[in-house]
PDB file of C-alpha atoms in Angstrom:
ATOM      1  CA  MET A  17     -13.370  70.632-276.218  1.00  0.00           C
ATOM      2  CA  ASN A  18     -12.207  67.524-278.094  1.00  0.00           C
ATOM      3  CA  ARG A  19     -14.451  66.353-280.936  1.00  0.00           C
ATOM      4  CA  PRO A  20     -13.102  62.981-282.142  1.00  0.00           C
ATOM      5  CA  GLY A  21     -14.210  61.556-285.470  1.00  0.00           C
ATOM      6  CA  GLY A  22     -15.709  58.140-286.053  1.00  0.00           C
ATOM      7  CA  GLY A  23     -19.127  56.929-287.098  1.00  0.00           C
ATOM      8  CA  GLY A  24     -20.423  60.477-287.372  1.00  0.00           C
ATOM      9  CA  GLY A  25     -17.912  61.292-290.105  1.00  0.00           C
ATOM     10  CA  PRO A  26     -14.491  62.905-290.274  1.00  0.00           C
ATOM     11  CA  PHE A  27     -13.536  66.248-288.732  1.00  0.00           C
ATOM     12  CA  PRO A  28     -16.596  66.941-286.548  1.00  0.00           C
ATOM     13  CA  GLY A  29     -14.566  69.508-284.597  1.00  0.00           C
ATOM     14  CA  ALA A  30     -13.723  71.367-287.786  1.00  0.00           C
ATOM     15  CA  VAL A  31     -17.392  71.388-288.760  1.00  0.00           C
ATOM     16  CA  GLU A  32     -18.259  72.891-285.374  1.00  0.00           C
ATOM     17  CA  VAL A  33     -15.665  75.643-285.817  1.00  0.00           C
ATOM     18  CA  ALA A  34     -16.787  76.293-289.393  1.00  0.00           C
ATOM     19  CA  THR A  35     -20.414  76.775-288.361  1.00  0.00           C
ATOM     20  CA  ALA A  36     -19.782  78.853-285.226  1.00  0.00           C
ATOM     21  CA  PRO A  37     -20.017  82.671-285.218  1.00  0.00           C
ATOM     22  CA  ALA A  38     -16.876  84.244-286.682  1.00  0.00           C
ATOM     23  CA  ASP A  39     -16.116  86.247-283.558  1.00  0.00           C
ATOM     24  CA  GLY A  40     -12.850  84.635-282.455  1.00  0.00           C
ATOM     25  CA  TYR A  41     -14.418  82.778-279.520  1.00  0.00           C
ATOM     26  CA  THR A  42     -14.420  79.414-281.320  1.00  0.00           C
ATOM     27  CA  ILE A  43     -10.950  78.365-282.450  1.00  0.00           C
ATOM     28  CA  GLY A  44      -9.883  75.155-284.140  1.00  0.00           C
ATOM     29  CA  SER A  45      -6.818  73.235-282.996  1.00  0.00           C
ATOM     30  CA  PHE A  46      -6.204  71.114-286.086  1.00  0.00           C
ATOM     31  CA  VAL A  47      -3.685  68.600-287.401  1.00  0.00           C
ATOM     32  CA  PRO A  48      -2.677  69.003-291.083  1.00  0.00           C
ATOM     33  CA  ALA A  49      -5.467  66.911-292.614  1.00  0.00           C
ATOM     34  CA  VAL A  50      -8.159  69.484-291.830  1.00  0.00           C
ATOM     35  CA  SER A  51      -6.510  72.288-293.762  1.00  0.00           C
ATOM     36  CA  LEU A  52      -4.991  70.060-296.455  1.00  0.00           C
ATOM     37  CA  ILE A  53      -7.951  67.872-297.428  1.00  0.00           C
ATOM     38  CA  GLY A  54     -10.945  68.915-295.319  1.00  0.00           C
ATOM     39  CA  HIS A  55     -12.421  70.941-298.165  1.00  0.00           C
ATOM     40  CA  GLU A  56     -11.813  68.165-300.716  1.00  0.00           C
ATOM     41  CA  ILE A  57     -13.742  65.208-299.237  1.00  0.00           C
ATOM     42  CA  ASP A  58     -17.364  66.255-299.669  1.00  0.00           C
ATOM     43  CA  ILE A  59     -18.064  67.805-296.267  1.00  0.00           C
ATOM     44  CA  PRO A  60     -20.474  70.646-297.131  1.00  0.00           C
ATOM     45  CA  GLU A  61     -19.646  72.709-294.033  1.00  0.00           C
ATOM     46  CA  LEU A  62     -15.940  72.725-294.964  1.00  0.00           C
ATOM     47  CA  THR A  63     -16.386  73.420-298.681  1.00  0.00           C
ATOM     48  CA  PRO A  64     -15.037  75.630-300.132  1.00  0.00           C
ATOM     49  CA  GLU A  65     -11.963  76.040-297.942  1.00  0.00           C
ATOM     50  CA  ARG A  66     -13.129  77.725-294.743  1.00  0.00           C
ATOM     51  CA  PHE A  67     -10.093  78.252-292.518  1.00  0.00           C
ATOM     52  CA  ASP A  68      -7.073  80.515-292.159  1.00  0.00           C
ATOM     53  CA  PRO A  69      -4.197  79.678-289.832  1.00  0.00           C
ATOM     54  CA  ILE A  70      -3.515  81.817-286.797  1.00  0.00           C
ATOM     55  CA  GLY A  71      -0.315  79.898-286.174  1.00  0.00           C
ATOM     56  CA  ILE A  72       1.297  76.471-285.872  1.00  0.00           C
ATOM     57  CA  PHE A  73       2.549  75.643-282.385  1.00  0.00           C
ATOM     58  CA  LEU A  74       3.400  71.950-282.032  1.00  0.00           C
ATOM     59  CA  THR A  75       5.111  69.082-283.824  1.00  0.00           C
ATOM     60  CA  TYR A  76       4.245  65.624-282.521  1.00  0.00           C
ATOM     61  CA  PRO A  77       7.415  63.524-282.031  1.00  0.00           C
ATOM     62  CA  PHE A  78       6.535  60.653-284.367  1.00  0.00           C
ATOM     63  CA  VAL A  79       9.318  58.143-284.941  1.00  0.00           C
ATOM     64  CA  ILE A  80      10.032  54.864-286.699  1.00  0.00           C
ATOM     65  CA  ALA A  81      11.503  52.479-284.126  1.00  0.00           C
ATOM     66  CA  THR A  82      12.534  48.862-283.723  1.00  0.00           C
ATOM     67  CA  SER A  83      13.886  46.626-280.972  1.00  0.00           C
ATOM     68  CA  ASN A  84      17.528  46.719-279.929  1.00  0.00           C
ATOM     69  CA  ASP A  85      18.178  43.212-281.221  1.00  0.00           C
ATOM     70  CA  ALA A  86      16.919  43.949-284.745  1.00  0.00           C
ATOM     71  CA  PRO A  87      19.591  43.283-287.398  1.00  0.00           C
ATOM     72  CA  TYR A  88      19.388  46.874-288.662  1.00  0.00           C
ATOM     73  CA  SER A  89      20.102  50.236-287.085  1.00  0.00           C
ATOM     74  CA  THR A  90      19.320  52.659-289.912  1.00  0.00           C
ATOM     75  CA  MET A  91      16.669  52.927-292.594  1.00  0.00           C
ATOM     76  CA  GLU A  92      19.273  51.955-295.192  1.00  0.00           C
ATOM     77  CA  GLU A  93      20.082  48.778-293.284  1.00  0.00           C
ATOM     78  CA  LEU A  94      16.362  48.093-292.830  1.00  0.00           C
ATOM     79  CA  ALA A  95      15.830  48.432-296.589  1.00  0.00           C
ATOM     80  CA  ALA A  96      18.596  45.902-297.266  1.00  0.00           C
ATOM     81  CA  HIS A  97      17.204  43.496-294.676  1.00  0.00           C
ATOM     82  CA  ALA A  98      13.633  43.830-295.942  1.00  0.00           C
ATOM     83  CA  ALA A  99      14.745  42.929-299.464  1.00  0.00           C
ATOM     84  CA  GLU A 100      15.193  39.327-298.269  1.00  0.00           C
ATOM     85  CA  ASN A 101      13.084  39.178-295.089  1.00  0.00           C
ATOM     86  CA  GLU A 102       9.535  40.048-294.147  1.00  0.00           C
ATOM     87  CA  VAL A 103       9.325  43.026-291.802  1.00  0.00           C
ATOM     88  CA  PHE A 104       5.962  43.779-290.177  1.00  0.00           C
ATOM     89  CA  LEU A 105       4.986  47.413-289.532  1.00  0.00           C
ATOM     90  CA  GLY A 106       2.698  48.594-286.745  1.00  0.00           C
ATOM     91  CA  HIS A 107       1.031  52.017-286.979  1.00  0.00           C
ATOM     92  CA  PHE A 108      -1.941  54.022-285.679  1.00  0.00           C
ATOM     93  CA  GLY A 109      -3.899  54.034-288.929  1.00  0.00           C
ATOM     94  CA  ASP A 110      -3.202  53.930-292.636  1.00  0.00           C
ATOM     95  CA  VAL A 111      -4.543  57.414-293.412  1.00  0.00           C
ATOM     96  CA  LEU A 112      -2.386  59.235-290.873  1.00  0.00           C
ATOM     97  CA  THR A 113       0.429  61.363-292.253  1.00  0.00           C
ATOM     98  CA  PRO A 114       3.226  59.511-290.376  1.00  0.00           C
ATOM     99  CA  THR A 115       1.981  56.154-291.694  1.00  0.00           C
ATOM    100  CA  GLN A 116       1.749  57.463-295.237  1.00  0.00           C
ATOM    101  CA  VAL A 117       5.264  58.882-294.962  1.00  0.00           C
ATOM    102  CA  THR A 118       6.586  55.596-293.583  1.00  0.00           C
ATOM    103  CA  LYS A 119       5.104  53.651-296.487  1.00  0.00           C
ATOM    104  CA  ALA A 120       6.268  56.195-299.055  1.00  0.00           C
ATOM    105  CA  LEU A 121       9.781  56.062-297.602  1.00  0.00           C
ATOM    106  CA  ALA A 122       9.828  52.288-298.047  1.00  0.00           C
ATOM    107  CA  ALA A 123       8.662  52.650-301.646  1.00  0.00           C
ATOM    108  CA  ASN A 124      11.320  55.263-302.394  1.00  0.00           C
ATOM    109  CA  MET A 125      13.991  53.071-300.794  1.00  0.00           C
ATOM    110  CA  GLY A 126      12.950  50.097-302.910  1.00  0.00           C
ATOM    111  CA  PHE A 127      11.397  47.742-300.380  1.00  0.00           C
ATOM    112  CA  GLU A 128       7.951  46.619-299.283  1.00  0.00           C
ATOM    113  CA  TRP A 129       6.703  45.962-295.792  1.00  0.00           C
ATOM    114  CA  GLY A 130       5.959  42.283-295.259  1.00  0.00           C
ATOM    115  CA  GLY A 131       2.682  43.360-293.702  1.00  0.00           C
ATOM    116  CA  ASP A 132       1.201  46.129-291.606  1.00  0.00           C
ATOM    117  CA  ALA A 133      -1.682  46.737-289.237  1.00  0.00           C
ATOM    118  CA  PRO A 134      -3.127  49.506-287.052  1.00  0.00           C
ATOM    119  CA  PHE A 135      -2.761  49.205-283.272  1.00  0.00           C
ATOM    120  CA  ASP A 136      -4.540  50.984-280.447  1.00  0.00           C
ATOM    121  CA  ALA A 137      -1.220  51.196-278.582  1.00  0.00           C
ATOM    122  CA  LEU A 138       2.316  51.137-279.942  1.00  0.00           C
ATOM    123  CA  ASP A 139       4.778  51.052-277.097  1.00  0.00           C
ATOM    124  CA  CYS A 140       7.611  49.060-275.558  1.00  0.00           C
ATOM    125  CA  ASN A 141       5.416  45.961-275.220  1.00  0.00           C
ATOM    126  CA  THR A 142       4.528  45.956-278.918  1.00  0.00           C
ATOM    127  CA  LEU A 143       8.155  45.391-279.848  1.00  0.00           C
ATOM    128  CA  ALA A 144       9.020  43.182-276.876  1.00  0.00           C
ATOM    129  CA  SER A 145       6.126  40.825-277.653  1.00  0.00           C
ATOM    130  CA  GLY A 146       7.000  40.623-281.334  1.00  0.00           C
ATOM    131  CA  ASP A 147       3.591  41.899-282.427  1.00  0.00           C
ATOM    132  CA  ALA A 148       5.427  44.180-284.861  1.00  0.00           C
ATOM    133  CA  ASP A 149       9.030  44.337-286.047  1.00  0.00           C
ATOM    134  CA  VAL A 150       8.950  48.091-286.636  1.00  0.00           C
ATOM    135  CA  ILE A 151       6.528  50.605-285.170  1.00  0.00           C
ATOM    136  CA  ASN A 152       5.462  54.080-286.199  1.00  0.00           C
ATOM    137  CA  THR A 153       4.678  55.740-282.883  1.00  0.00           C
ATOM    138  CA  THR A 154       5.347  58.797-280.749  1.00  0.00           C
ATOM    139  CA  LEU A 155       8.516  59.128-278.746  1.00  0.00           C
ATOM    140  CA  GLN A 156       6.547  59.539-275.500  1.00  0.00           C
ATOM    141  CA  LEU A 157       5.231  55.978-275.783  1.00  0.00           C
ATOM    142  CA  ILE A 158       8.706  54.431-275.961  1.00  0.00           C
ATOM    143  CA  LEU A 159      10.502  56.738-273.528  1.00  0.00           C
ATOM    144  CA  PRO A 160      10.268  54.133-270.710  1.00  0.00           C
ATOM    145  CA  CYS A 161      12.291  51.663-272.815  1.00  0.00           C
ATOM    146  CA  LEU A 162      14.408  54.038-274.883  1.00  0.00           C
ATOM    147  CA  ASP A 163      17.561  52.100-273.928  1.00  0.00           C
ATOM    148  CA  ASP A 164      15.995  48.922-275.332  1.00  0.00           C
ATOM    149  CA  VAL A 165      14.939  50.226-278.743  1.00  0.00           C
ATOM    150  CA  LYS A 166      16.513  51.756-281.829  1.00  0.00           C
ATOM    151  CA  VAL A 167      14.916  54.863-283.263  1.00  0.00           C
ATOM    152  CA  LEU A 168      15.649  54.760-286.986  1.00  0.00           C
ATOM    153  CA  VAL A 169      14.228  58.133-288.039  1.00  0.00           C
ATOM    154  CA  SER A 170      11.943  60.844-286.693  1.00  0.00           C
ATOM    155  CA  ILE A 171       9.025  62.061-288.794  1.00  0.00           C
ATOM    156  CA  THR A 172       9.612  65.650-287.770  1.00  0.00           C
ATOM    157  CA  GLY A 173      10.979  68.760-289.423  1.00  0.00           C
ATOM    158  CA  ASP A 174      14.051  68.860-287.167  1.00  0.00           C
ATOM    159  CA  ARG A 175      15.842  66.278-285.076  1.00  0.00           C
ATOM    160  CA  ILE A 176      14.297  65.592-281.683  1.00  0.00           C
ATOM    161  CA  PRO A 177      16.598  66.869-278.890  1.00  0.00           C
ATOM    162  CA  LEU A 178      16.000  63.773-276.741  1.00  0.00           C
ATOM    163  CA  ILE A 179      17.442  61.596-279.526  1.00  0.00           C
ATOM    164  CA  PRO A 180      19.901  63.943-281.252  1.00  0.00           C
ATOM    165  CA  GLU A 181      21.701  61.182-283.166  1.00  0.00           C
ATOM    166  CA  THR A 182      18.505  60.140-284.963  1.00  0.00           C
ATOM    167  CA  PRO A 183      18.005  61.789-288.377  1.00  0.00           C
ATOM    168  CA  ALA A 184      14.794  63.573-289.254  1.00  0.00           C
ATOM    169  CA  ILE A 185      12.824  62.312-292.231  1.00  0.00           C
ATOM    170  CA  GLY A 186      14.035  65.097-294.530  1.00  0.00           C
ATOM    171  CA  GLU A 187      17.638  64.011-293.957  1.00  0.00           C
ATOM    172  CA  VAL A 188      16.839  60.484-295.112  1.00  0.00           C
ATOM    173  CA  ASP A 189      14.571  61.497-298.019  1.00  0.00           C
ATOM    174  CA  GLU A 190      14.324  65.198-298.808  1.00  0.00           C
ATOM    175  CA  SER A 191      11.152  64.691-300.852  1.00  0.00           C
ATOM    176  CA  LEU A 192       9.277  63.462-297.757  1.00  0.00           C
ATOM    177  CA  ASP A 193      10.130  66.346-295.427  1.00  0.00           C
ATOM    178  CA  ILE A 194       6.837  66.608-293.529  1.00  0.00           C
ATOM    179  CA  SER A 195       5.623  66.282-289.956  1.00  0.00           C
ATOM    180  CA  LEU A 196       2.434  65.916-287.960  1.00  0.00           C
ATOM    181  CA  TRP A 197       1.860  69.378-286.502  1.00  0.00           C
ATOM    182  CA  ASN A 198      -0.974  71.129-284.725  1.00  0.00           C
ATOM    183  CA  GLY A 199      -2.132  74.661-285.364  1.00  0.00           C
ATOM    184  CA  LEU A 200      -4.795  77.198-284.441  1.00  0.00           C
ATOM    185  CA  PHE A 201      -7.344  78.090-287.135  1.00  0.00           C
ATOM    186  CA  VAL A 202     -10.312  80.421-287.530  1.00  0.00           C
ATOM    187  CA  THR A 203     -12.826  80.916-290.301  1.00  0.00           C
ATOM    188  CA  LYS A 204     -11.897  83.305-293.082  1.00  0.00           C
ATOM    189  CA  ASP A 205     -14.399  85.979-292.004  1.00  0.00           C
ATOM    190  CA  THR A 206     -12.971  86.278-288.473  1.00  0.00           C
ATOM    191  CA  PRO A 207     -11.988  89.930-287.813  1.00  0.00           C
ATOM    192  CA  ALA A 208      -8.315  90.913-287.786  1.00  0.00           C
ATOM    193  CA  GLU A 209      -8.449  92.199-284.211  1.00  0.00           C
ATOM    194  CA  ALA A 210      -9.678  88.792-282.987  1.00  0.00           C
ATOM    195  CA  ARG A 211      -6.921  87.012-284.880  1.00  0.00           C
ATOM    196  CA  GLU A 212      -4.288  89.305-283.420  1.00  0.00           C
ATOM    197  CA  ALA A 213      -5.553  88.766-279.874  1.00  0.00           C
ATOM    198  CA  ILE A 214      -5.542  84.973-280.271  1.00  0.00           C
ATOM    199  CA  ALA A 215      -2.044  84.999-281.770  1.00  0.00           C
ATOM    200  CA  ALA A 216      -0.633  87.153-278.971  1.00  0.00           C
ATOM    201  CA  VAL A 217      -1.937  84.853-276.241  1.00  0.00           C
ATOM    202  CA  ALA A 218      -0.886  81.700-278.103  1.00  0.00           C
ATOM    203  CA  GLU A 219       2.653  82.887-278.750  1.00  0.00           C
ATOM    204  CA  ARG A 220       3.093  83.909-275.127  1.00  0.00           C
ATOM    205  CA  THR A 221       1.797  80.520-273.987  1.00  0.00           C
ATOM    206  CA  MET A 222       4.037  78.480-276.287  1.00  0.00           C
ATOM    207  CA  MET A 223       7.127  80.384-275.225  1.00  0.00           C
ATOM    208  CA  SER A 224       6.329  80.009-271.519  1.00  0.00           C
ATOM    209  CA  ASP A 225       8.635  78.036-269.243  1.00  0.00           C
ATOM    210  CA  ARG A 226       5.876  75.505-268.613  1.00  0.00           C
ATOM    211  CA  ALA A 227       5.325  74.770-272.307  1.00  0.00           C
ATOM    212  CA  GLN A 228       9.035  74.531-273.042  1.00  0.00           C
ATOM    213  CA  ALA A 229       9.565  72.228-270.035  1.00  0.00           C
ATOM    214  CA  LEU A 230       6.856  69.930-271.412  1.00  0.00           C
ATOM    215  CA  ALA A 231       8.621  69.899-274.767  1.00  0.00           C
ATOM    216  CA  ALA A 232      11.927  68.981-273.133  1.00  0.00           C
ATOM    217  CA  GLU A 233      10.313  66.136-271.195  1.00  0.00           C
ATOM    218  CA  THR A 234       8.331  64.566-274.036  1.00  0.00           C
ATOM    219  CA  GLY A 235      10.281  65.240-277.226  1.00  0.00           C
ATOM    220  CA  ALA A 236       7.412  67.283-278.658  1.00  0.00           C
ATOM    221  CA  GLN A 237       8.508  70.476-280.395  1.00  0.00           C
ATOM    222  CA  VAL A 238       6.659  73.517-279.021  1.00  0.00           C
ATOM    223  CA  TYR A 239       7.145  76.827-280.828  1.00  0.00           C
ATOM    224  CA  TRP A 240       5.184  79.531-282.616  1.00  0.00           C
ATOM    225  CA  LEU A 241       4.888  80.181-286.347  1.00  0.00           C
ATOM    226  CA  ASN A 242       2.786  83.186-287.288  1.00  0.00           C
ATOM    227  CA  ALA A 243      -0.027  83.143-289.840  1.00  0.00           C
ATOM    228  CA  GLU A 244       2.192  83.852-292.834  1.00  0.00           C
ATOM    229  CA  GLU A 245       4.792  81.266-291.809  1.00  0.00           C
ATOM    230  CA  SER A 246       2.054  78.704-291.152  1.00  0.00           C
ATOM    231  CA  ALA A 247       0.491  79.297-294.563  1.00  0.00           C
ATOM    232  CA  ALA A 248       3.879  78.587-296.133  1.00  0.00           C
ATOM    233  CA  VAL A 249       4.137  75.306-294.203  1.00  0.00           C
ATOM    234  CA  ILE A 250       0.676  74.279-295.391  1.00  0.00           C
ATOM    235  CA  GLN A 251       1.557  75.085-298.998  1.00  0.00           C
ATOM    236  CA  ALA A 252       4.772  73.045-298.770  1.00  0.00           C
ATOM    237  CA  ASP A 253       2.910  70.155-297.140  1.00  0.00           C
ATOM    238  CA  ARG A 254       0.410  70.143-299.996  1.00  0.00           C
ATOM    239  CA  ALA A 255       3.245  69.558-302.435  1.00  0.00           C
ATOM    240  CA  THR A 256       4.748  66.849-300.225  1.00  0.00           C
ATOM    241  CA  LEU A 257       1.400  65.060-299.989  1.00  0.00           C
ATOM    242  CA  GLY A 258       1.431  64.908-303.777  1.00  0.00           C
ATOM    243  CA  THR A 259       4.885  63.333-303.649  1.00  0.00           C
ATOM    244  CA  ILE A 260       3.683  60.788-301.072  1.00  0.00           C
ATOM    245  CA  SER A 261       0.630  59.891-303.168  1.00  0.00           C
ATOM    246  CA  GLU A 262       2.827  59.439-306.224  1.00  0.00           C
ATOM    247  CA  ALA A 263       5.226  57.170-304.301  1.00  0.00           C
ATOM    248  CA  LEU A 264       2.290  55.058-303.127  1.00  0.00           C
ATOM    249  CA  GLY A 265       0.720  54.913-306.579  1.00  0.00           C
ATOM    250  CA  GLN A 266      -2.428  56.700-305.449  1.00  0.00           C
TER     251      GLN A 266
END
């Protein structure tokens, strides 16, 4: 069941998982922020760190895109253009990892966005209407107009197969190699047999024809990293978040 945040505070779903019986019947499907900062922002139920990964299974296909008639086709060309022109960035929220990466990339490349704002929707119409010059969005939302936009970079670990010519963020700036993933988590006192059962079902599901067909259609990357591999990703992401914060002067 989805538990969105909002006025009740951040990570209500994580709080529900953290306070449920540790029997393997309540599993968290979390984006990176829960495991990276959930125990550091004064949420008693999540402090100290409560969760272990079962596995990471999805990378959202976030991209930085612009319209076809923009006078730049790469991030390097955008940086040169932005040195003398104001370029407005649209995103889904300043605290999201893809937005933070996009801003850190600009800082590392020596330019500033002329302005930025969060949008409820970032799709073909956002660019066509001129509401934003560049958008940080998911590939699914611009698939209907993919022939009318330029995708400058993907904020993913690997290139997205639907746009194989577009570099991934780590190819443009190795220090910002990070993505918005989703993983399965349980509390630290969950028994090993429950963890193993969850992992077996999850891996089988992610490797199914149905899941892989969805990945091929949407640009999402669907796979399975086991607990040890996922822990390594989380550790690397922690270091990258430090790099992003440093680039943004936080």
